[in-house]
């Protein structure tokens, strides 16, 4: 068989500054040997990272709208990317080595994974799944996706399933809701089957030394800049023009708004255009210690630039996806997180004494009885590269921001940062130190209307392929494209679609990094079954 003839584009235009675009640029340089000076990344915001953001200063407080967990087996594409990205924290190391060494030094072993009412630590090893629901699990795992498209998790399992410890572990670890896609739930159960015996203490979790921005986004961005990649911030791509000719589809023009000025960029067939579709943090709002985040209406939410672009693209061809499936109902996808900066030791001392976990070793603490569906994460300190020793940070989230709290009798979405932290303090029975903790803390809440939108019920065709049929110079990236067998809401998914795009359009003689398929391993399968039946 003759060797493939690789194609190297003249120019590459990457729309969006998140991890999918950053990975694409890295692979164009690394694998396609493209001239970095001919790669441009367009970003509407003032920084890279997209939904993998984190920032702040000690005097004003730190903000992280979410966190990222990894494991040894499943994140093969991410580790491939980071294997050649120099660490900013540890000279002479790669970012992949950072994660491996840090996770070995600070292994996760939660002693307070699930919490019952009265601040009682539950025995999370007892998953509590009935024989009926276990039988349905077996049925689900072998059922073709075509037979369950458009169905929710609650269409398949009994109501009792959603009161089991297994569900609370899955819900809090991956942010599932009963009404979410059964297809996505099935993919997760397969993709992370090797982690089922460890869900009760999350001992399979790996983490980075710092937050997701400082440990991943910043070093990748810096490496790309060092190579010569161009970044245009404050730039919105508003539309793409497509040509269909001789059974080929291509982009021939981009419409751009720079600082309020509308322009066009001509695109040749020998250029590439990669577009990140949608965003998990679109239309988000941020509050403060004394102010709740601004309420976001449905109409305003779906008018975010990321959705507007995909809506415009989807009008052009029937197989470019159906963005309305993912943006039409923020009540099914909203999520509220909060970031806490502590300037005293009161909270952290109480937390360590109660949980028996040092910061960074416990992962998620989930309050089963919380009406807000609340969990907190206390990471290793420092969690930011510019964080002083005398400042501590942690974050948490609520899956039901419309609900009234257990102790603070207001919907979470209407609460100030101080009120949300008050709910946490009462949940942990730390109220004797309430005043001293609150008076030495800054709390920043964030309302995120679309953080769970990638989990909504969907059907075939709702998500476009990374490289649509007969596409010669364009690809779609991000959490709303179709990558068979892989799972959304992971960094891995975004990096994998970048590999698919670059290897496919450049016709490279190499394979996409294989998906780890633990469910094909009899030992993994037996271990998971034993755990579920115990």
Short mmCIF file of C-alpha atoms in Angstrom, two decimals:
data_model
loop_
_atom_site.label_atom_id
_atom_site.label_comp_id
_atom_site.label_asym_id
_atom_site.label_seq_id
_atom_site.Cartn_x
_atom_site.Cartn_y
_atom_site.Cartn_z
CA UNK A 1 0.00 0.00 0.00
CA UNK A 2 1.48 3.40 -0.96
CA UNK A 3 2.22 5.85 1.84
CA UNK A 4 -0.27 8.62 2.47
CA UNK A 5 0.49 11.99 0.96
CA UNK A 6 0.28 14.52 3.80
CA UNK A 7 -1.31 17.92 3.17
CA UNK A 8 0.07 20.98 4.98
CA UNK A 9 -2.25 24.01 4.89
CA UNK A 10 -1.02 27.45 3.89
CA UNK A 11 -2.86 29.08 6.79
CA UNK A 12 -4.92 27.80 9.72
CA UNK A 13 -7.64 29.89 11.36
CA UNK A 14 -8.84 28.53 14.69
CA UNK A 15 -12.07 30.00 16.09
CA UNK A 16 -12.13 30.00 19.89
CA UNK A 17 -9.29 30.09 22.38
CA UNK A 18 -10.19 27.00 24.42
CA UNK A 19 -8.31 23.74 24.79
CA UNK A 20 -9.71 22.33 21.52
CA UNK A 21 -8.18 25.14 19.44
CA UNK A 22 -4.97 25.20 21.45
CA UNK A 23 -4.57 21.44 20.96
CA UNK A 24 -5.28 21.77 17.25
CA UNK A 25 -2.56 24.38 16.88
CA UNK A 26 -0.11 22.20 18.80
CA UNK A 27 -0.84 19.17 16.61
CA UNK A 28 -0.61 21.20 13.39
CA UNK A 29 2.91 22.18 14.48
CA UNK A 30 3.94 18.85 15.98
CA UNK A 31 2.49 16.35 13.52
CA UNK A 32 1.78 18.30 10.32
CA UNK A 33 5.00 20.34 10.64
CA UNK A 34 3.06 23.49 9.77
CA UNK A 35 4.72 26.90 10.01
CA UNK A 36 3.42 28.31 13.35
CA UNK A 37 3.56 31.85 11.97
CA UNK A 38 0.66 30.92 9.67
CA UNK A 39 -1.62 29.79 12.52
CA UNK A 40 -4.06 32.32 14.00
CA UNK A 41 -6.34 31.75 16.99
CA UNK A 42 -9.33 34.08 17.28
CA UNK A 43 -10.87 34.60 20.71
CA UNK A 44 -13.74 36.90 21.68
CA UNK A 45 -12.46 37.23 25.26
CA UNK A 46 -9.19 38.72 26.48
CA UNK A 47 -7.50 35.44 27.35
CA UNK A 48 -7.22 31.82 26.27
CA UNK A 49 -8.73 28.85 28.05
CA UNK A 50 -12.43 29.10 27.30
CA UNK A 51 -14.22 27.09 29.99
CA UNK A 52 -10.90 26.04 31.55
CA UNK A 53 -10.45 29.39 33.25
CA UNK A 54 -9.16 30.39 36.67
CA UNK A 55 -7.77 33.72 37.79
CA UNK A 56 -7.47 36.15 40.65
CA UNK A 57 -5.28 38.00 43.08
CA UNK A 58 -4.90 37.35 46.80
CA UNK A 59 -6.20 40.76 47.83
CA UNK A 60 -9.38 40.46 45.73
CA UNK A 61 -9.99 36.73 45.84
CA UNK A 62 -9.69 33.90 43.34
CA UNK A 63 -12.24 32.66 40.81
CA UNK A 64 -12.49 29.15 39.37
CA UNK A 65 -15.82 28.35 37.78
CA UNK A 66 -15.06 24.64 37.81
CA UNK A 67 -12.30 22.07 38.18
CA UNK A 68 -10.87 19.19 36.20
CA UNK A 69 -10.16 15.67 37.38
CA UNK A 70 -8.13 13.13 35.43
CA UNK A 71 -7.19 9.49 35.81
CA UNK A 72 -4.34 7.29 34.66
CA UNK A 73 -6.13 5.25 32.01
CA UNK A 74 -8.78 7.37 30.29
CA UNK A 75 -6.96 10.60 29.39
CA UNK A 76 -4.70 9.25 26.67
CA UNK A 77 -5.09 12.19 24.26
CA UNK A 78 -4.53 14.79 26.97
CA UNK A 79 -1.34 13.12 28.13
CA UNK A 80 -0.18 12.84 24.51
CA UNK A 81 -0.67 16.61 24.12
CA UNK A 82 1.05 17.48 27.39
CA UNK A 83 3.95 15.08 26.84
CA UNK A 84 5.79 17.74 24.82
CA UNK A 85 4.55 20.90 26.57
CA UNK A 86 7.15 22.32 29.00
CA UNK A 87 5.92 22.90 32.54
CA UNK A 88 5.83 26.48 33.77
CA UNK A 89 5.97 25.30 37.38
CA UNK A 90 8.85 22.84 37.22
CA UNK A 91 11.71 23.57 34.83
CA UNK A 92 12.94 20.58 32.88
CA UNK A 93 9.60 18.76 33.27
CA UNK A 94 6.66 18.41 30.92
CA UNK A 95 3.07 19.12 31.94
CA UNK A 96 2.36 15.39 31.69
CA UNK A 97 5.16 14.64 34.14
CA UNK A 98 3.77 17.33 36.44
CA UNK A 99 0.41 15.57 36.66
CA UNK A 100 1.88 12.10 37.13
CA UNK A 101 4.37 13.15 39.82
CA UNK A 102 1.95 15.40 41.68
CA UNK A 103 -0.76 12.73 41.74
CA UNK A 104 1.72 10.16 43.04
CA UNK A 105 2.87 12.52 45.79
CA UNK A 106 -0.67 13.50 46.82
CA UNK A 107 -2.91 10.50 46.12
CA UNK A 108 -6.66 10.88 46.46
CA UNK A 109 -8.40 8.85 49.18
CA UNK A 110 -11.57 10.54 50.37
CA UNK A 111 -12.70 9.76 53.90
CA UNK A 112 -15.79 11.94 53.59
CA UNK A 113 -17.19 11.32 50.12
CA UNK A 114 -20.94 11.36 50.89
CA UNK A 115 -22.55 13.23 53.77
CA UNK A 116 -25.93 12.46 55.33
CA UNK A 117 -28.16 14.92 57.16
CA UNK A 118 -26.65 15.96 60.48
CA UNK A 119 -23.14 16.02 58.96
CA UNK A 120 -22.82 12.25 59.27
CA UNK A 121 -20.24 10.69 56.96
CA UNK A 122 -21.99 7.94 55.00
CA UNK A 123 -20.53 4.55 54.13
CA UNK A 124 -20.08 5.30 50.45
CA UNK A 125 -18.81 1.77 49.73
CA UNK A 126 -22.41 0.57 49.95
CA UNK A 127 -23.65 1.62 46.52
CA UNK A 128 -27.20 0.45 47.19
CA UNK A 129 -28.24 -0.42 43.63
CA UNK A 130 -31.15 -2.87 43.50
CA UNK A 131 -31.08 -6.14 41.57
CA UNK A 132 -33.65 -4.67 39.17
CA UNK A 133 -31.46 -1.66 38.38
CA UNK A 134 -28.33 -3.78 38.20
CA UNK A 135 -30.09 -5.91 35.60
CA UNK A 136 -30.98 -2.75 33.69
CA UNK A 137 -27.35 -1.71 33.82
CA UNK A 138 -26.37 -4.92 32.12
CA UNK A 139 -29.02 -4.34 29.49
CA UNK A 140 -27.96 -0.73 28.94
CA UNK A 141 -24.29 -1.51 28.45
CA UNK A 142 -24.97 -3.81 25.50
CA UNK A 143 -27.79 -1.79 23.99
CA UNK A 144 -27.00 0.04 20.70
CA UNK A 145 -27.09 3.83 20.98
CA UNK A 146 -29.61 4.01 18.13
CA UNK A 147 -32.17 2.36 20.41
CA UNK A 148 -31.81 4.88 23.25
CA UNK A 149 -31.43 8.18 21.41
CA UNK A 150 -33.67 10.90 22.79
CA UNK A 151 -34.17 9.06 26.09
CA UNK A 152 -33.29 10.26 29.58
CA UNK A 153 -31.65 8.32 32.40
CA UNK A 154 -34.94 8.47 34.32
CA UNK A 155 -36.70 6.77 31.41
CA UNK A 156 -34.65 3.64 32.04
CA UNK A 157 -33.99 3.18 35.74
CA UNK A 158 -36.41 2.92 38.66
CA UNK A 159 -37.03 5.92 40.98
CA UNK A 160 -35.12 4.07 43.72
CA UNK A 161 -31.96 4.17 41.62
CA UNK A 162 -31.78 7.94 42.10
CA UNK A 163 -31.60 7.54 45.89
CA UNK A 164 -28.65 5.11 45.79
CA UNK A 165 -25.14 6.02 46.85
CA UNK A 166 -23.96 4.97 43.41
CA UNK A 167 -26.14 7.63 41.83
CA UNK A 168 -24.96 10.30 44.29
CA UNK A 169 -21.36 9.41 43.45
CA UNK A 170 -22.00 9.50 39.70
CA UNK A 171 -24.13 12.65 39.89
CA UNK A 172 -21.60 14.65 41.85
CA UNK A 173 -18.49 13.36 40.08
CA UNK A 174 -19.76 13.92 36.54
CA UNK A 175 -22.71 16.38 37.05
CA UNK A 176 -25.46 14.09 35.74
CA UNK A 177 -29.15 14.78 36.33
CA UNK A 178 -31.97 12.20 36.02
CA UNK A 179 -33.31 13.94 32.89
CA UNK A 180 -29.97 13.89 31.08
CA UNK A 181 -29.11 11.78 28.06
CA UNK A 182 -29.13 8.04 28.55
CA UNK A 183 -26.58 7.78 25.73
CA UNK A 184 -24.12 9.99 27.60
CA UNK A 185 -24.71 8.08 30.83
CA UNK A 186 -24.04 4.79 29.07
CA UNK A 187 -20.84 6.12 27.54
CA UNK A 188 -19.64 7.25 30.97
CA UNK A 189 -20.44 3.89 32.54
CA UNK A 190 -18.37 2.18 29.86
CA UNK A 191 -15.56 4.72 29.61
CA UNK A 192 -15.01 4.84 33.39
CA UNK A 193 -15.95 1.27 34.28
CA UNK A 194 -12.47 0.81 35.71
CA UNK A 195 -13.26 3.57 38.23
CA UNK A 196 -16.53 2.03 39.51
CA UNK A 197 -14.82 0.24 42.45
CA UNK A 198 -13.17 3.56 43.41
CA UNK A 199 -16.11 5.96 43.17
CA UNK A 200 -16.61 5.80 46.93
CA UNK A 201 -13.24 7.43 47.66
CA UNK A 202 -12.17 8.66 44.20
CA UNK A 203 -8.79 6.98 44.65
CA UNK A 204 -8.42 6.74 40.88
CA UNK A 205 -8.46 10.52 40.47
CA UNK A 206 -5.38 12.36 39.26
CA UNK A 207 -4.99 16.11 39.53
CA UNK A 208 -2.65 18.85 38.39
CA UNK A 209 -0.46 20.83 40.78
CA UNK A 210 -2.40 24.03 40.24
CA UNK A 211 -5.78 24.84 38.77
CA UNK A 212 -6.65 23.94 35.19
CA UNK A 213 -5.54 27.28 33.79
CA UNK A 214 -2.16 27.55 35.47
CA UNK A 215 -1.25 23.88 34.95
CA UNK A 216 -2.57 23.29 31.42
CA UNK A 217 -3.86 26.34 29.55
CA UNK A 218 -1.05 28.74 30.47
CA UNK A 219 1.80 26.38 29.51
CA UNK A 220 0.15 25.32 26.24
CA UNK A 221 -0.55 28.96 25.37
CA UNK A 222 3.01 29.97 26.20
CA UNK A 223 4.45 27.15 24.10
CA UNK A 224 2.32 28.17 21.12
CA UNK A 225 3.35 31.81 21.49
CA UNK A 226 7.00 30.77 21.67
CA UNK A 227 6.55 28.88 18.39
CA UNK A 228 5.08 31.95 16.69
CA UNK A 229 1.33 31.27 16.72
CA UNK A 230 -0.72 34.46 16.48
CA UNK A 231 -3.52 35.25 18.95
CA UNK A 232 -6.22 37.81 18.18
CA UNK A 233 -8.24 38.63 21.30
CA UNK A 234 -11.42 40.69 21.37
CA UNK A 235 -12.26 39.22 17.97
CA UNK A 236 -15.60 37.60 17.15
CA UNK A 237 -16.14 35.37 14.15
CA UNK A 238 -19.77 36.02 13.22
CA UNK A 239 -20.27 33.89 10.11
CA UNK A 240 -18.64 31.55 7.61
CA UNK A 241 -19.38 31.31 3.90
CA UNK A 242 -19.31 27.82 2.39
CA UNK A 243 -18.88 26.66 -1.20
CA UNK A 244 -20.19 23.32 -2.51
CA UNK A 245 -18.60 22.30 -5.78
CA UNK A 246 -17.59 19.03 -7.41
CA UNK A 247 -18.71 17.02 -4.42
CA UNK A 248 -16.49 19.07 -2.10
CA UNK A 249 -17.44 21.47 0.66
CA UNK A 250 -15.15 24.27 1.74
CA UNK A 251 -15.08 27.58 3.62
CA UNK A 252 -14.15 30.48 1.37
CA UNK A 253 -14.75 33.49 3.63
CA UNK A 254 -14.90 34.39 7.32
CA UNK A 255 -16.86 37.34 8.70
CA UNK A 256 -15.08 38.99 11.61
CA UNK A 257 -15.83 41.76 14.10
CA UNK A 258 -12.73 43.40 15.57
CA UNK A 259 -13.30 46.15 18.14
CA UNK A 260 -16.72 46.82 16.67
CA UNK A 261 -15.50 46.91 13.08
CA UNK A 262 -16.81 44.29 10.67
CA UNK A 263 -14.34 42.73 8.24
CA UNK A 264 -13.96 39.67 6.05
CA UNK A 265 -11.07 37.24 5.70
CA UNK A 266 -10.77 35.31 2.43
CA UNK A 267 -10.10 31.59 2.88
CA UNK A 268 -8.54 29.40 0.21
CA UNK A 269 -9.08 25.67 -0.17
CA UNK A 270 -5.48 25.31 0.90
CA UNK A 271 -6.27 27.01 4.23
CA UNK A 272 -7.91 25.40 7.25
CA UNK A 273 -10.74 26.74 9.44
CA UNK A 274 -11.39 24.96 12.74
CA UNK A 275 -14.44 26.17 14.70
CA UNK A 276 -15.23 25.42 18.33
CA UNK A 277 -19.02 25.10 18.54
CA UNK A 278 -20.93 26.27 21.63
CA UNK A 279 -19.53 26.80 25.10
CA UNK A 280 -20.16 25.37 28.56
CA UNK A 281 -19.59 28.80 30.09
CA UNK A 282 -21.61 30.83 27.57
CA UNK A 283 -23.68 33.67 29.05
CA UNK A 284 -22.32 33.12 32.54
CA UNK A 285 -22.49 35.80 35.22
CA UNK A 286 -20.38 36.41 38.32
CA UNK A 287 -21.39 37.81 41.70
CA UNK A 288 -19.41 38.69 44.82
CA UNK A 289 -19.38 38.16 48.56
CA UNK A 290 -22.22 40.65 48.92
CA UNK A 291 -24.00 40.28 45.60
CA UNK A 292 -25.67 37.39 43.79
CA UNK A 293 -24.76 36.72 40.15
CA UNK A 294 -26.99 38.53 37.66
CA UNK A 295 -29.98 36.50 36.56
CA UNK A 296 -29.71 35.25 32.98
CA UNK A 297 -32.88 34.98 30.89
CA UNK A 298 -33.39 32.28 28.28
CA UNK A 299 -33.41 34.81 25.42
CA UNK A 300 -30.22 36.50 26.57
CA UNK A 301 -28.48 33.20 27.22
CA UNK A 302 -28.99 31.84 23.74
CA UNK A 303 -27.82 35.11 22.18
CA UNK A 304 -24.25 34.44 23.32
CA UNK A 305 -21.74 34.82 20.44
CA UNK A 306 -20.80 31.13 20.58
CA UNK A 307 -24.41 30.04 19.99
CA UNK A 308 -25.01 32.76 17.38
CA UNK A 309 -22.11 31.48 15.29
CA UNK A 310 -23.23 27.86 15.46
CA UNK A 311 -26.81 28.86 14.61
CA UNK A 312 -25.53 30.67 11.53
CA UNK A 313 -23.35 27.72 10.51
CA UNK A 314 -26.15 25.20 11.06
CA UNK A 315 -28.39 27.06 8.60
CA UNK A 316 -25.96 26.35 5.82
CA UNK A 317 -26.05 22.54 5.76
CA UNK A 318 -28.31 19.95 7.37
CA UNK A 319 -25.43 17.95 8.87
CA UNK A 320 -23.82 20.87 10.71
CA UNK A 321 -25.71 20.07 13.90
CA UNK A 322 -28.77 21.33 15.73
CA UNK A 323 -27.57 23.90 18.28
CA UNK A 324 -31.10 24.56 19.55
CA UNK A 325 -31.11 21.12 21.17
CA UNK A 326 -28.38 22.33 23.51
CA UNK A 327 -29.25 26.00 24.11
CA UNK A 328 -33.06 25.99 24.19
CA UNK A 329 -33.61 25.13 27.88
CA UNK A 330 -31.24 26.59 30.46
CA UNK A 331 -33.38 25.11 33.25
CA UNK A 332 -32.16 21.68 32.13
CA UNK A 333 -28.50 22.70 31.98
CA UNK A 334 -27.81 25.45 34.55
CA UNK A 335 -25.21 25.05 37.27
CA UNK A 336 -23.90 27.43 39.93
CA UNK A 337 -20.39 27.30 41.33
CA UNK A 338 -18.67 29.36 44.00
CA UNK A 339 -15.03 30.11 44.77
CA UNK A 340 -13.90 30.76 48.34
CA UNK A 341 -10.72 32.59 49.32
CA UNK A 342 -9.88 32.26 53.03
CA UNK A 343 -7.52 34.71 54.74
CA UNK A 344 -7.65 32.87 58.06
CA UNK A 345 -7.23 29.24 59.13
CA UNK A 346 -10.57 28.69 60.85
CA UNK A 347 -12.36 26.91 58.01
CA UNK A 348 -9.44 24.76 56.85
CA UNK A 349 -8.58 23.62 60.39
CA UNK A 350 -12.16 22.55 60.99
CA UNK A 351 -12.37 20.86 57.60
CA UNK A 352 -9.19 18.78 58.06
CA UNK A 353 -10.19 17.77 61.60
CA UNK A 354 -13.67 16.73 60.46
CA UNK A 355 -12.88 15.06 57.11
CA UNK A 356 -9.56 13.42 58.08
CA UNK A 357 -8.29 14.59 54.68
CA UNK A 358 -5.55 17.10 54.08
CA UNK A 359 -6.37 19.59 51.28
CA UNK A 360 -5.95 17.90 47.92
CA UNK A 361 -6.45 14.33 49.15
CA UNK A 362 -10.23 14.21 49.50
CA UNK A 363 -11.65 15.30 46.13
CA UNK A 364 -15.42 15.81 46.30
CA UNK A 365 -17.50 16.12 49.48
CA UNK A 366 -21.15 15.68 48.50
CA UNK A 367 -24.10 16.56 50.75
CA UNK A 368 -26.75 14.01 49.83
CA UNK A 369 -29.54 15.92 51.55
CA UNK A 370 -28.63 19.32 50.11
CA UNK A 371 -31.58 20.91 48.36
CA UNK A 372 -29.07 22.73 46.20
CA UNK A 373 -27.36 19.43 45.26
CA UNK A 374 -24.18 20.87 46.72
CA UNK A 375 -20.62 19.51 46.74
CA UNK A 376 -17.33 21.14 47.69
CA UNK A 377 -13.75 20.50 46.58
CA UNK A 378 -10.81 21.42 48.83
CA UNK A 379 -7.69 21.22 46.63
CA UNK A 380 -4.03 21.05 47.50
CA UNK A 381 -2.63 24.45 48.48
CA UNK A 382 -1.55 26.62 46.82
CA UNK A 383 -4.06 26.12 44.01
CA UNK A 384 -2.95 29.21 42.07
CA UNK A 385 0.59 29.93 40.97
CA UNK A 386 0.43 33.42 42.54
CA UNK A 387 -1.25 32.31 45.79
CA UNK A 388 0.59 33.24 49.03
CA UNK A 389 1.09 30.69 51.80
CA UNK A 390 -1.24 32.54 54.16
CA UNK A 391 -4.18 32.40 51.71
CA UNK A 392 -6.28 29.27 51.14
CA UNK A 393 -8.88 28.56 48.42
CA UNK A 394 -11.55 26.00 47.64
CA UNK A 395 -14.60 25.79 45.44
CA UNK A 396 -17.98 24.13 45.25
CA UNK A 397 -21.14 23.94 43.20
CA UNK A 398 -24.87 23.41 43.31
CA UNK A 399 -26.78 21.36 40.74
CA UNK A 400 -30.16 22.86 41.69
CA UNK A 401 -29.67 26.65 41.85
CA UNK A 402 -33.43 27.31 41.63
CA UNK A 403 -34.12 25.48 44.90
CA UNK A 404 -34.36 27.02 48.38
CA UNK A 405 -31.49 26.01 50.67
CA UNK A 406 -31.65 23.80 53.75
CA UNK A 407 -30.49 26.59 56.06
CA UNK A 408 -30.48 29.74 53.94
CA UNK A 409 -34.11 30.04 52.92
CA UNK A 410 -33.52 31.45 49.44
CA UNK A 411 -32.90 29.96 46.01
CA UNK A 412 -29.18 29.50 45.53
CA UNK A 413 -29.22 31.69 42.40
CA UNK A 414 -30.46 34.63 44.52
CA UNK A 415 -27.81 34.22 47.20
CA UNK A 416 -24.73 36.32 47.74
CA UNK A 417 -21.39 34.62 48.11
CA UNK A 418 -21.59 35.05 51.89
CA UNK A 419 -25.02 33.39 52.00
CA UNK A 420 -23.81 30.42 49.95
CA UNK A 421 -20.82 30.00 52.26
CA UNK A 422 -23.17 30.21 55.24
CA UNK A 423 -25.08 27.22 53.82
CA UNK A 424 -21.79 25.30 53.49
CA UNK A 425 -20.78 26.13 57.05
CA UNK A 426 -24.10 24.91 58.44
CA UNK A 427 -23.95 21.77 56.29
CA UNK A 428 -20.60 20.98 57.92
CA UNK A 429 -21.85 21.93 61.41
CA UNK A 430 -19.14 24.60 61.69
CA UNK A 431 -21.63 27.29 62.71
CA UNK A 432 -19.86 27.97 66.03
CA UNK A 433 -17.11 29.54 63.90
CA UNK A 434 -19.50 31.17 61.42
CA UNK A 435 -18.59 34.77 62.17
CA UNK A 436 -14.82 34.26 62.20
CA UNK A 437 -14.91 32.24 58.97
CA UNK A 438 -17.15 34.64 57.04
CA UNK A 439 -15.32 37.75 58.21
CA UNK A 440 -12.02 36.43 56.80
CA UNK A 441 -13.27 35.11 53.47
CA UNK A 442 -14.11 36.31 49.99
CA UNK A 443 -16.72 34.28 48.11
CA UNK A 444 -17.40 34.66 44.37
CA UNK A 445 -20.48 32.85 42.98
CA UNK A 446 -20.87 32.11 39.27
CA UNK A 447 -24.11 31.31 37.42
CA UNK A 448 -23.46 29.05 34.44
CA UNK A 449 -26.58 28.49 32.32
CA UNK A 450 -24.98 25.95 29.97
CA UNK A 451 -22.46 23.95 31.99
CA UNK A 452 -24.57 20.78 31.74
CA UNK A 453 -25.95 21.45 28.24
CA UNK A 454 -23.74 18.80 26.63
CA UNK A 455 -25.67 16.19 28.67
CA UNK A 456 -29.18 17.03 27.46
CA UNK A 457 -31.17 14.35 25.64
CA UNK A 458 -30.11 14.16 22.03
CA UNK A 459 -30.57 12.22 18.82
CA UNK A 460 -28.35 11.29 15.91
CA UNK A 461 -27.38 14.36 13.95
CA UNK A 462 -27.77 16.83 16.81
CA UNK A 463 -23.98 16.95 17.00
CA UNK A 464 -22.01 17.31 13.76
CA UNK A 465 -19.00 15.18 12.91
CA UNK A 466 -15.59 16.69 13.54
CA UNK A 467 -14.93 16.52 9.80
CA UNK A 468 -18.26 16.59 7.95
CA UNK A 469 -18.61 14.49 4.83
CA UNK A 470 -16.70 15.94 1.84
CA UNK A 471 -15.24 18.77 3.94
CA UNK A 472 -11.86 19.69 2.51
CA UNK A 473 -10.70 22.63 4.62
CA UNK A 474 -12.84 22.90 7.76
CA UNK A 475 -13.59 21.00 10.95
CA UNK A 476 -15.72 21.43 14.07
CA UNK A 477 -14.31 21.17 17.60
CA UNK A 478 -15.38 21.14 21.23
CA UNK A 479 -17.95 19.50 23.46
CA UNK A 480 -20.80 19.61 20.94
CA UNK A 481 -19.31 17.54 18.12
CA UNK A 482 -19.61 13.77 17.73
CA UNK A 483 -16.65 11.62 18.73
CA UNK A 484 -17.83 7.99 18.86
CA UNK A 485 -17.36 6.15 22.18
CA UNK A 486 -15.82 9.11 23.99
CA UNK A 487 -17.43 11.22 26.73
CA UNK A 488 -18.19 14.94 26.78
CA UNK A 489 -17.51 17.22 29.76
CA UNK A 490 -13.86 16.12 29.74
CA UNK A 491 -10.68 17.79 28.56
CA UNK A 492 -9.94 14.50 26.81
CA UNK A 493 -12.91 14.98 24.46
CA UNK A 494 -11.71 18.37 23.25
CA UNK A 495 -8.14 17.18 22.70
CA UNK A 496 -9.35 14.05 20.90
CA UNK A 497 -11.43 16.04 18.41
CA UNK A 498 -8.36 18.20 17.74
CA UNK A 499 -6.40 15.05 16.87
CA UNK A 500 -9.22 13.83 14.63
CA UNK A 501 -9.34 17.17 12.80
CA UNK A 502 -5.61 17.53 12.22
CA UNK A 503 -4.87 13.91 11.33
CA UNK A 504 -7.92 13.68 9.07
CA UNK A 505 -7.66 16.93 7.12
CA UNK A 506 -3.87 16.72 6.84
CA UNK A 507 -4.14 13.10 5.69
CA UNK A 508 -1.37 12.13 8.10
CA UNK A 509 0.01 8.62 8.22
CA UNK A 510 -0.76 8.13 11.91
CA UNK A 511 -3.71 7.07 14.05
CA UNK A 512 -5.68 9.04 16.60
CA UNK A 513 -4.58 8.05 20.11
CA UNK A 514 -6.68 4.98 20.98
CA UNK A 515 -9.49 5.20 23.50
CA UNK A 516 -8.86 3.18 26.64
CA UNK A 517 -11.53 0.48 26.62
CA UNK A 518 -11.44 -0.98 30.08
CA UNK A 519 -14.83 -2.58 29.54
CA UNK A 520 -13.13 -5.04 27.19
CA UNK A 521 -10.89 -6.22 30.03
CA UNK A 522 -12.49 -9.17 31.89
CA UNK A 523 -10.77 -8.17 35.14
CA UNK A 524 -12.22 -4.65 34.95
CA UNK A 525 -15.67 -6.01 34.12
CA UNK A 526 -15.67 -8.53 36.98
CA UNK A 527 -14.44 -5.94 39.49
CA UNK A 528 -17.17 -3.48 38.48
CA UNK A 529 -19.90 -6.17 38.68
CA UNK A 530 -18.75 -7.30 42.13
CA UNK A 531 -18.77 -3.72 43.37
CA UNK A 532 -22.24 -2.99 42.00
CA UNK A 533 -23.67 -6.16 43.55
CA UNK A 534 -22.00 -5.75 46.94
#
